[in-house]
Coordinates of C-alpha atoms and ligand atoms in Angstrom, one line a residue:
Chain H
M15 CA 0.0 0.0 0.0
T16 CA 2.3 2.8 1.2
E17 CA 5.5 0.9 0.8
Q18 CA 7.7 0.5 -2.3
V19 CA 10.8 -1.5 -2.8
R20 CA 13.1 -0.9 -5.7
D21 CA 16.7 -1.5 -6.8
E22 CA 18.7 1.6 -7.3
G23 CA 22.5 1.9 -7.7
G24 CA 23.0 -1.6 -6.6
K25 CA 21.1 -1.0 -3.4
C26 CA 17.7 -2.0 -2.1
V27 CA 15.7 1.2 -1.6
V28 CA 12.7 0.8 0.7
E29 CA 10.3 3.7 0.6
L30 CA 8.0 3.7 3.6
G31 CA 5.0 6.0 4.0
G32 CA 2.1 7.0 6.3
E33 CA 2.0 6.2 10.0
I34 CA 4.3 3.4 11.2
D35 CA 2.7 2.2 14.5
L36 CA 1.8 -1.0 16.3
D37 CA -0.7 -1.8 13.5
R38 CA 1.8 -1.4 10.6
A39 CA 5.1 -2.2 12.2
P40 CA 4.9 -6.0 11.6
E41 CA 4.4 -5.5 7.8
V42 CA 7.3 -3.0 7.8
R43 CA 9.5 -5.5 9.7
S44 CA 8.9 -8.4 7.3
L45 CA 9.4 -6.1 4.3
L46 CA 12.8 -5.0 5.7
L47 CA 14.0 -8.5 6.8
D48 CA 12.9 -9.7 3.3
C49 CA 15.1 -7.0 1.7
I50 CA 18.1 -7.9 3.8
T51 CA 18.0 -11.6 2.7
R52 CA 18.6 -10.3 -0.9
G53 CA 22.2 -9.4 0.3
R54 CA 22.3 -5.9 -0.9
D55 CA 22.8 -2.8 1.2
V56 CA 19.4 -1.3 2.3
L57 CA 18.3 2.3 2.3
V58 CA 15.1 3.1 4.1
D59 CA 13.5 6.3 2.7
L60 CA 11.4 7.8 5.4
S61 CA 10.4 11.0 3.6
R62 CA 6.8 10.1 3.3
V63 CA 6.5 8.8 6.9
S64 CA 4.2 11.2 8.8
Y65 CA 4.3 9.4 12.1
I66 CA 6.5 6.7 13.7
D67 CA 6.5 5.4 17.3
S68 CA 8.3 2.8 19.4
S69 CA 6.8 0.0 17.4
G70 CA 8.1 1.4 14.1
I71 CA 11.5 2.0 15.7
A72 CA 11.6 -1.6 17.0
S73 CA 11.1 -2.8 13.4
L74 CA 14.0 -0.6 12.2
V75 CA 16.3 -1.7 15.1
E76 CA 15.6 -5.3 14.3
A77 CA 16.3 -4.8 10.6
L78 CA 19.5 -2.9 11.5
Q79 CA 20.8 -5.7 13.6
S80 CA 19.8 -8.3 11.0
A81 CA 21.6 -6.3 8.3
S82 CA 24.8 -6.1 10.4
K83 CA 24.7 -9.9 11.1
N84 CA 24.4 -10.4 7.3
G85 CA 27.4 -8.1 6.6
I86 CA 25.4 -5.4 4.9
T87 CA 24.5 -1.8 5.8
L88 CA 21.1 -0.3 6.5
G89 CA 20.8 3.5 6.3
L90 CA 17.9 5.9 6.9
V91 CA 17.1 8.6 4.4
A92 CA 15.2 11.9 4.6
I93 CA 13.9 11.7 8.1
S94 CA 11.4 14.4 9.0
P95 CA 12.1 16.6 12.1
M96 CA 9.4 14.8 14.1
A97 CA 10.7 11.3 13.2
L98 CA 14.2 12.5 14.1
R99 CA 12.9 13.6 17.4
V100 CA 11.6 10.0 18.0
F101 CA 15.0 8.6 17.2
E102 CA 16.6 11.1 19.5
L103 CA 14.2 10.2 22.3
A104 CA 15.2 6.6 21.7
R105 CA 18.9 7.5 21.8
L106 CA 19.2 5.9 18.4
D107 CA 20.0 9.0 16.3
K108 CA 23.7 8.1 16.5
V109 CA 23.2 4.4 16.1
F110 CA 21.6 4.6 12.7
T111 CA 23.4 6.2 9.7
I112 CA 21.1 9.0 8.6
Y113 CA 21.3 10.6 5.2
P114 CA 19.6 13.9 4.3
D115 CA 18.4 12.6 0.9
L116 CA 18.8 9.7 -1.5
D117 CA 21.5 11.4 -3.5
A118 CA 23.7 11.8 -0.4
A119 CA 23.0 8.3 0.6
M120 CA 24.0 6.9 -2.8
T121 CA 27.2 8.9 -2.9
T122 CA 28.3 8.4 0.6
A123 CA 27.5 4.8 0.8
T124 CA 29.4 4.1 -2.4
A125 CA 32.4 6.1 -1.3
D126 CA 32.4 4.0 2.0
Q127 CA 32.8 0.9 0.0
G128 CA 35.4 2.2 -2.5
Chain U
M5 CA 3.0 14.6 40.6
S6 CA 4.1 18.0 41.9
G7 CA 0.8 18.4 43.7
P8 CA -2.9 17.8 43.5
I9 CA -4.8 18.9 40.4
T10 CA -7.2 21.7 41.2
D11 CA -9.6 23.6 38.9
E12 CA -9.6 20.9 36.4
E13 CA -11.8 21.5 33.4
R14 CA -12.9 18.6 31.3
L15 CA -12.4 18.9 27.6
L16 CA -13.0 15.7 25.8
E17 CA -13.0 11.9 26.3
L18 CA -12.3 9.4 23.5
R19 CA -13.4 5.8 24.0
F20 CA -12.5 3.0 21.6
P21 CA -11.8 -0.7 21.4
A22 CA -8.2 -1.6 22.4
R23 CA -7.2 -2.5 18.9
P24 CA -4.0 -1.4 17.0
D25 CA -6.1 -0.6 13.9
R26 CA -8.0 2.0 15.8
M27 CA -5.0 4.1 16.7
A28 CA -4.7 6.0 13.4
L29 CA -8.3 7.2 14.0
V30 CA -7.6 8.1 17.6
R31 CA -4.4 10.0 16.7
K32 CA -6.2 12.1 14.1
S33 CA -8.9 12.9 16.5
I34 CA -6.5 13.9 19.2
R35 CA -4.5 16.0 16.8
G36 CA -7.7 17.9 15.9
A37 CA -8.5 18.4 19.6
A38 CA -5.0 19.5 20.5
L39 CA -5.0 21.9 17.6
D40 CA -8.0 23.6 18.9
Y41 CA -6.4 23.9 22.3
G42 CA -3.6 25.9 20.8
F43 CA -0.5 23.7 21.0
D44 CA 1.9 24.1 18.2
D45 CA 2.6 21.3 15.6
F46 CA 5.6 19.9 17.4
A47 CA 4.0 19.8 20.8
I48 CA 0.9 18.1 19.3
Q49 CA 3.1 15.4 17.7
E50 CA 4.7 14.8 21.1
I51 CA 1.4 14.7 22.9
V52 CA 0.0 12.3 20.3
L53 CA 3.1 10.1 20.6
A54 CA 2.8 9.9 24.3
I55 CA -0.8 8.9 24.2
S56 CA -0.2 6.4 21.4
E57 CA 2.6 4.8 23.5
A58 CA 0.3 4.6 26.5
C59 CA -2.5 3.0 24.4
Q60 CA -0.1 0.5 22.9
N61 CA 1.1 -0.6 26.3
V62 CA -2.5 -1.1 27.4
M63 CA -3.1 -3.3 24.3
R64 CA 0.2 -5.3 24.7
H65 CA 0.4 -5.5 28.5
S66 CA -2.8 -4.8 30.3
Y67 CA -5.3 -6.6 28.1
T68 CA -4.7 -10.0 26.6
E69 CA -5.8 -11.4 23.3
R70 CA -8.6 -13.3 25.1
E71 CA -9.6 -10.6 27.5
T72 CA -9.7 -7.2 25.8
G73 CA -11.8 -4.2 26.3
D74 CA -12.0 -0.4 25.8
I75 CA -9.5 2.4 26.2
V76 CA -10.6 5.8 27.4
V77 CA -8.4 8.8 26.6
S78 CA -9.6 11.8 28.5
L79 CA -8.3 15.3 28.0
S80 CA -8.8 18.1 30.5
R81 CA -7.0 21.2 31.5
T82 CA -6.1 23.6 34.3
A83 CA -4.8 27.1 33.8
E84 CA -1.3 25.8 33.4
R85 CA -1.5 22.1 32.3
L86 CA -3.0 19.7 29.8
I87 CA -4.1 16.6 31.7
I88 CA -4.3 13.3 29.9
R89 CA -5.7 10.1 31.4
V90 CA -5.5 6.8 29.6
T91 CA -7.8 4.4 31.3
D92 CA -8.3 0.7 30.7
F93 CA -10.6 -1.9 32.3
A94 CA -8.1 -4.8 32.6
P95 CA -7.0 -6.4 35.8
T96 CA -5.0 -4.0 38.0
V97 CA -1.3 -3.8 37.1
D98 CA 1.4 -3.4 39.7
P99 CA 2.9 0.0 38.9
T100 CA 6.3 -1.0 40.1
K101 CA 6.5 -3.5 37.2
I102 CA 6.1 -0.6 34.7
R103 CA 9.7 0.4 34.1
S104 CA 11.9 1.7 31.4
R105 CA 15.0 -0.3 30.5
D106 CA 18.7 0.7 29.9
L107 CA 18.7 2.4 26.5
S108 CA 22.4 1.9 25.9
D109 CA 21.6 -1.7 25.3
I110 CA 20.5 -1.5 21.7
R111 CA 17.6 -3.9 21.0
P112 CA 14.1 -3.8 19.5
G113 CA 11.4 -2.7 22.0
G114 CA 11.3 -1.4 25.5
L115 CA 11.0 2.3 24.5
G116 CA 7.4 3.2 25.3
V117 CA 7.6 4.0 29.0
H118 CA 10.8 6.0 28.4
F119 CA 9.1 8.0 25.6
I120 CA 6.1 8.8 27.9
T121 CA 8.3 10.0 30.8
E122 CA 10.4 12.1 28.4
L123 CA 7.4 13.7 26.7
M124 CA 5.3 14.5 29.8
E125 CA 6.1 16.5 32.8
T126 CA 4.3 14.3 35.3
V127 CA 3.5 10.6 34.9
E128 CA 1.6 8.5 37.4
Y129 CA 0.1 5.0 37.2
L130 CA -3.1 4.7 39.3
P131 CA -5.6 1.9 39.9
G132 CA -9.0 2.6 38.2
P133 CA -12.1 3.7 40.0
G134 CA -13.4 1.1 42.4
G135 CA -10.2 -0.9 41.9
V136 CA -11.2 -1.9 38.4
G137 CA -8.7 -1.2 35.6
N138 CA -5.8 1.2 35.4
I139 CA -5.3 4.9 34.8
L140 CA -2.1 6.4 33.4
L141 CA -2.3 10.1 34.5
M142 CA 0.1 12.4 32.5
T143 CA 0.3 16.2 32.5
R144 CA 2.2 18.6 30.4
K145 CA 2.5 22.4 30.8
T146 CA 0.7 24.5 28.2
E147 CA 3.1 26.6 26.2
V148 CA 0.3 29.0 25.2
S149 CA -2.6 30.5 27.0
P150 CA -5.8 28.6 25.9
Chain K
M25 CA -34.6 3.3 9.3
S26 CA -34.5 1.0 6.3
G27 CA -33.8 -2.0 8.6
P28 CA -31.9 -3.2 11.6
I29 CA -28.2 -2.5 11.8
T30 CA -26.2 -5.7 11.6
D31 CA -22.4 -6.2 11.7
E32 CA -21.8 -2.9 13.5
E33 CA -18.2 -2.2 14.2
R34 CA -17.4 0.4 16.9
L35 CA -15.0 3.1 15.8
L36 CA -14.8 5.9 18.4
E37 CA -16.9 7.6 21.0
L38 CA -16.4 11.3 22.1
R39 CA -17.8 12.4 25.4
F40 CA -17.8 16.1 26.5
P41 CA -19.8 18.5 28.6
A42 CA -22.8 20.0 26.7
R43 CA -21.3 23.4 26.3
P44 CA -21.2 25.5 23.1
D45 CA -17.6 26.3 23.7
R46 CA -16.7 22.6 23.4
M47 CA -18.1 22.2 19.9
A48 CA -15.0 23.6 18.0
L49 CA -12.9 20.9 19.7
V50 CA -15.5 18.2 19.0
R51 CA -15.7 19.2 15.3
K52 CA -11.9 19.1 14.9
S53 CA -11.8 15.7 16.5
I54 CA -14.6 14.3 14.3
R55 CA -13.0 15.8 11.2
G56 CA -9.9 14.0 12.0
A57 CA -11.7 10.7 12.6
A58 CA -13.8 11.0 9.5
L59 CA -10.7 11.7 7.4
D60 CA -9.2 8.5 8.6
Y61 CA -12.4 6.7 7.6
G62 CA -11.9 7.9 4.0
F63 CA -14.7 10.4 3.5
D64 CA -13.9 13.2 1.2
D65 CA -13.8 16.8 2.4
F66 CA -17.3 17.8 1.4
A67 CA -18.8 14.7 3.0
I68 CA -16.8 15.3 6.1
Q69 CA -18.1 18.9 6.4
E70 CA -21.7 17.6 6.0
I71 CA -21.2 14.9 8.6
V72 CA -19.7 17.4 11.0
L73 CA -22.5 19.8 10.3
A74 CA -25.2 17.2 11.1
I75 CA -23.4 16.2 14.3
S76 CA -23.0 19.8 15.4
E77 CA -26.7 20.5 14.8
A78 CA -27.6 17.4 16.8
C79 CA -25.4 18.6 19.7
Q80 CA -26.7 22.1 19.6
N81 CA -30.3 20.8 19.9
V82 CA -29.3 18.8 22.9
M83 CA -27.8 21.9 24.5
R84 CA -30.7 24.1 23.7
H85 CA -33.7 21.7 24.1
S86 CA -32.8 18.5 26.0
Y87 CA -30.7 20.0 28.8
T88 CA -31.5 23.2 30.6
E89 CA -29.2 25.8 32.0
R90 CA -29.8 24.4 35.5
E91 CA -29.7 20.7 34.6
T92 CA -27.0 20.1 32.1
G93 CA -24.7 17.1 31.5
D94 CA -22.6 15.3 29.0
I95 CA -23.1 14.5 25.3
V96 CA -21.7 11.3 23.8
V97 CA -21.1 11.2 20.0
S98 CA -20.3 7.7 18.9
L99 CA -19.2 6.6 15.5
S100 CA -19.4 3.1 14.2
R101 CA -19.7 1.5 10.8
T102 CA -21.0 -1.4 8.8
A103 CA -19.8 -2.4 5.4
E104 CA -22.1 0.2 3.8
R105 CA -22.8 2.8 6.4
L106 CA -21.4 5.3 8.9
I107 CA -23.5 5.2 12.0
I108 CA -23.6 8.1 14.3
R109 CA -25.3 8.2 17.7
V110 CA -25.7 11.5 19.7
T111 CA -26.6 10.5 23.2
D112 CA -27.6 12.8 26.1
F113 CA -28.6 12.1 29.7
A114 CA -31.5 14.6 29.9
P115 CA -35.1 13.8 30.7
T116 CA -36.6 11.8 27.8
V117 CA -38.0 13.9 25.0
D118 CA -41.1 13.1 23.0
P119 CA -39.8 12.4 19.5
T120 CA -43.0 13.7 17.9
K121 CA -42.2 17.1 19.2
I122 CA -38.9 17.2 17.3
R123 CA -40.0 18.6 14.0
S124 CA -38.8 20.8 11.2
R125 CA -40.8 23.9 10.3
D126 CA -41.9 25.4 6.9
L127 CA -38.8 26.8 5.4
S128 CA -40.6 29.2 3.1
D129 CA -41.4 31.3 6.2
I130 CA -38.1 33.2 6.4
R131 CA -37.1 33.8 10.0
P132 CA -34.1 33.2 12.3
G133 CA -33.8 29.6 13.7
G134 CA -35.6 26.4 13.2
L135 CA -33.2 24.9 10.7
G136 CA -31.3 22.2 12.7
V137 CA -33.7 19.3 12.3
H138 CA -34.1 20.1 8.6
F139 CA -30.3 20.1 8.1
I140 CA -30.0 16.7 9.9
T141 CA -32.6 15.0 7.8
E142 CA -31.2 16.4 4.6
L143 CA -27.6 15.4 5.4
M144 CA -28.2 11.9 6.7
E145 CA -29.9 9.0 5.1
T146 CA -31.7 7.7 8.1
V147 CA -32.6 9.7 11.3
E148 CA -34.3 8.2 14.3
Y149 CA -34.9 9.6 17.8
L150 CA -34.8 6.9 20.5
P151 CA -35.0 6.8 24.3
G152 CA -31.7 6.2 26.0
P153 CA -30.7 2.9 27.6
G154 CA -32.9 2.1 30.6
G155 CA -35.2 5.0 29.7
V156 CA -32.6 7.6 30.7
G157 CA -31.7 10.2 28.2
N158 CA -32.1 10.4 24.4
I159 CA -30.3 9.0 21.4
L160 CA -30.3 10.5 18.0
L161 CA -29.4 7.7 15.6
M162 CA -28.3 8.8 12.1
T163 CA -26.7 6.8 9.3
R164 CA -25.1 7.8 6.1
K165 CA -23.9 5.6 3.2
T166 CA -20.1 5.5 2.8
E167 CA -19.1 6.7 -0.6
V168 CA -15.8 4.9 -0.5
S169 CA -14.8 1.5 0.7
P170 CA -13.1 1.9 4.1
Chain X
M20 CA -10.9 38.5 17.6
T21 CA -11.7 37.1 14.1
E22 CA -14.1 39.9 13.2
Q23 CA -13.4 43.2 11.5
V24 CA -15.6 46.1 10.7
R25 CA -14.6 48.9 8.3
D26 CA -16.0 51.6 6.1
E27 CA -15.4 51.1 2.4
G28 CA -17.1 52.9 -0.5
G29 CA -19.7 54.3 1.8
K30 CA -20.7 50.9 3.1
C31 CA -20.1 49.0 6.3
V32 CA -18.0 46.0 5.5
V33 CA -18.0 43.3 8.2
E34 CA -15.4 40.7 7.8
L35 CA -16.2 37.5 9.7
G36 CA -13.8 34.6 10.2
G37 CA -13.4 31.2 11.8
E38 CA -16.2 29.0 12.8
I39 CA -19.6 30.6 13.3
D40 CA -21.5 28.3 15.5
L41 CA -23.8 28.3 18.6
D42 CA -20.8 29.7 20.6
R43 CA -20.0 32.6 18.3
A44 CA -23.3 33.4 16.7
P45 CA -24.4 35.8 19.5
E46 CA -21.3 38.0 19.1
V47 CA -21.8 38.0 15.3
R48 CA -25.4 38.9 15.7
S49 CA -24.7 41.9 17.9
L50 CA -21.9 43.0 15.6
L51 CA -24.2 43.0 12.6
L52 CA -27.2 44.6 14.4
D53 CA -24.7 47.3 15.6
C54 CA -23.6 48.0 12.0
I55 CA -27.1 48.3 10.8
T56 CA -27.9 51.0 13.3
R57 CA -25.3 53.1 11.6
G58 CA -27.6 53.4 8.6
R59 CA -25.2 52.3 5.9
D60 CA -25.6 49.3 3.6
V61 CA -23.8 46.3 5.0
L62 CA -21.6 43.8 3.2
V63 CA -20.7 40.7 5.1
D64 CA -17.4 39.2 3.9
L65 CA -17.5 35.5 4.6
S66 CA -14.2 34.6 2.8
R67 CA -12.4 33.6 6.0
V68 CA -15.3 31.7 7.5
S69 CA -14.3 28.0 7.6
Y70 CA -17.6 26.7 9.1
I71 CA -21.1 28.0 9.6
D72 CA -24.2 26.2 10.9
S73 CA -27.8 27.0 11.7
S74 CA -26.9 29.3 14.6
G75 CA -24.7 31.4 12.3
I76 CA -27.4 31.4 9.6
A77 CA -29.9 32.6 12.2
S78 CA -27.8 35.6 13.1
L79 CA -27.5 36.5 9.4
V80 CA -31.3 36.1 8.8
E81 CA -32.0 38.3 11.8
A82 CA -29.6 40.9 10.5
L83 CA -31.1 40.8 7.0
Q84 CA -34.6 41.4 8.3
S85 CA -33.4 44.2 10.6
A86 CA -31.6 45.8 7.6
S87 CA -34.7 45.6 5.5
K88 CA -36.8 47.2 8.3
N89 CA -34.2 50.0 8.4
G90 CA -34.4 50.5 4.7
I91 CA -30.8 49.4 4.0
T92 CA -29.3 46.4 2.2
L93 CA -27.3 43.5 3.5
G94 CA -25.3 41.4 1.1
L95 CA -23.0 38.4 1.5
V96 CA -19.6 38.3 -0.1
A97 CA -17.2 35.5 -1.1
I98 CA -19.0 32.5 0.3
S99 CA -17.0 29.3 0.3
P100 CA -18.6 26.2 -1.4
M101 CA -19.3 24.6 1.9
A102 CA -21.0 27.7 3.4
L103 CA -23.0 28.1 0.2
R104 CA -24.1 24.5 0.7
V105 CA -25.5 25.5 4.2
F106 CA -27.4 28.4 2.7
E107 CA -28.8 26.1 0.0
L108 CA -29.9 23.5 2.6
A109 CA -31.6 26.4 4.4
R110 CA -33.3 27.5 1.2
L111 CA -31.8 30.9 1.8
D112 CA -29.3 31.0 -1.2
K113 CA -31.9 33.0 -3.1
V114 CA -33.1 35.1 -0.2
F115 CA -29.7 36.7 0.4
T116 CA -27.9 38.7 -2.3
I117 CA -24.6 36.9 -2.7
Y118 CA -21.6 38.5 -4.4
P119 CA -18.5 36.6 -5.6
D120 CA -16.1 39.1 -4.2
L121 CA -15.9 42.6 -2.7
D122 CA -15.3 44.3 -6.0
A123 CA -18.4 42.9 -7.5
A124 CA -20.3 43.8 -4.4
M125 CA -19.2 47.4 -4.5
T126 CA -19.9 47.9 -8.2
T127 CA -23.2 46.1 -8.3
A128 CA -24.5 47.5 -5.1
T129 CA -23.6 51.1 -6.2
A130 CA -25.2 50.4 -9.7
D131 CA -28.4 49.2 -7.9
Q132 CA -28.7 52.6 -6.2
G133 CA -27.8 54.6 -9.3
Ligands
LIG208 N1 -0.1 -0.7 30.6 C1 0.8 -1.6 31.1 N2 0.3 -2.6 31.8 C2 1.1 -3.5 32.3 N3 2.5 -3.5 32.1 C3 3.0 -2.5 31.5 C4 2.2 -1.4 30.9 N4 3.0 -0.5 30.3 C5 4.2 -1.0 30.5 N5 4.3 -2.1 31.2 C6 5.5 -2.9 31.6 O1 6.6 -2.0 31.4 C7 7.6 -2.6 30.5 C8 8.2 -1.5 29.7 O2 7.3 -1.0 28.7 P1 7.8 -0.2 27.5 O3 8.9 0.7 27.8 O4 6.6 0.4 26.8 O5 8.5 -1.3 26.5 P2 7.9 -2.7 25.9 O6 6.4 -2.5 26.0 O7 8.4 -2.7 24.5 O8 8.4 -3.8 26.8 C9 6.8 -3.6 29.7 O9 7.6 -4.6 29.2 C10 5.7 -4.1 30.7 O10 6.3 -5.1 31.5
LIG209 N1 -32.6 17.3 21.2 C1 -33.9 17.8 21.3 N2 -34.6 17.7 22.5 C2 -35.8 18.3 22.5 N3 -36.4 18.9 21.6 C3 -35.8 19.1 20.4 C4 -34.5 18.5 20.2 N4 -34.1 18.8 18.9 C5 -35.1 19.5 18.4 N5 -36.1 19.7 19.2 C6 -37.4 20.3 19.0 O1 -37.5 20.5 17.5 C7 -37.7 21.8 17.2 C8 -37.0 22.1 15.9 O2 -35.6 22.1 16.1 P1 -34.6 22.8 15.0 O3 -35.1 22.5 13.6 O4 -33.2 22.4 15.4 O5 -34.9 24.4 15.2 P2 -34.7 25.3 16.6 O6 -33.9 24.4 17.5 O7 -34.0 26.5 16.1 O8 -36.0 25.5 17.0 C9 -37.1 22.6 18.3 O9 -37.7 23.9 18.5 C10 -37.5 21.7 19.5 O10 -38.8 22.0 20.0

């Protein structure tokens, strides 16, 4: 519905949207874990996310840890000020790699590997 | 709490089944109400987040899949504070069991209580009226005069 | 009513003191909830108008200045309809007394009941549970699938 | 608060705003009746009115009838589609003179008198 997965620049870009809460977190979780099994680095585009709470954050933390176990990276892209506030409250704003936009994410992430 | 609440004026109560798929509706409704009360966008988002976390915890910890019920979110105010009560009708919970964890241990979950205490000025878990259910009483200073 | 309501699913109830200065808050809250339910802007305005008119009538005709109380607006749905109940706790009203007037007589007032019947598909005045209070039951077809 | 009264082109222009309901209708009513006693034609600018219900309509009907008793006109200006819907429901959309905007109201109203 409000999610999209696509390949871009050799990465798996997951675009999330809407409100990621207790109701929607399970579907976001399985979408992300599914992406991770493909073995490519994951970028989660949050630009269209209007709300996220502890349930949504839990799905992202689980995905981050699964990515790291699988030797790939998971970055967050285009976080709104309110969503960033939620990551800050969770003391996770330094744990996740956060890119201002998709361009920056593509460039930086590629440079990291080069 | 810093003291007893006096001069409390009731604003609005929302009652709904304790189901995750009701929360989007409840959030929109609370946003609307908080907007009318004069909070700015950022404060409204924070208030809505705290209420959502409280409701989620009721769904996940107070009620069980077999024994569920309603949640009542009530908003009221004094001259200085917005007062929020999240009430359930589940068996009474031991408030000492409701605790935040060490956040430096990075793992999924365990953030709700921490969010609530960060976003609100006072937070208190009380038994419901007549010993039935639970009330989470939270207050937050109003930035603007109503 | 065209028939009994089956498969009714509760969405949300709003409870508030029957005071005119609470209606802006209630409208914002209902707008938020109706938005989530998928009605378009115009339909939402109409639903909000019908509910406001119903609440006004409760304030002006069911309750008195000396004996006032709460209003409960409850929203629920079936596959095809949005169901709205406006409940008060005032002495029971004789439904035959609730009537629209001749609109060709131009004068202030006397429009509320007419608005409600125009904006809703079914409108019914019922005594409250246990004979206490009154319920205005209104339904409207959903234009969109929820 | 959300109301403004000014003289423009020899008329009393009343600008209303916000939600005109049971709570605010009494203040709108006295504002309009007050304008009418000044003896000038009245234009009620509704462009900033986001909501009006039967109480607001009642205040306007009372003002219209008072204006007519006092030999002056009362016109409505810049009604939103939703407010127009309320006047239509009340079968009052033909009873009030409704102008699309203030310019049209000024020109037409002056022409009427000429
Ligand atoms: N409404 C509640 N009823 C019962 N127990 C609760 C409630 N809210 C929180 N708790 C307890 O407090 C703990 C911490 O809650 P929280 O910080 O929201 O994290 P999580 O719910 O993810 O465990 C929960 O694991 C639970 O044991
Ligand atoms: N909730 C109510 N309780 C009692 N009487 C009511 C109620 N709603 C409407 N009525 C009766 O119906 C009449 C018509 O109501 P309405 O069309 O809203 O116009 P108005 O309220 O301006 O008279 C009212 O005058 C009143 O006698």
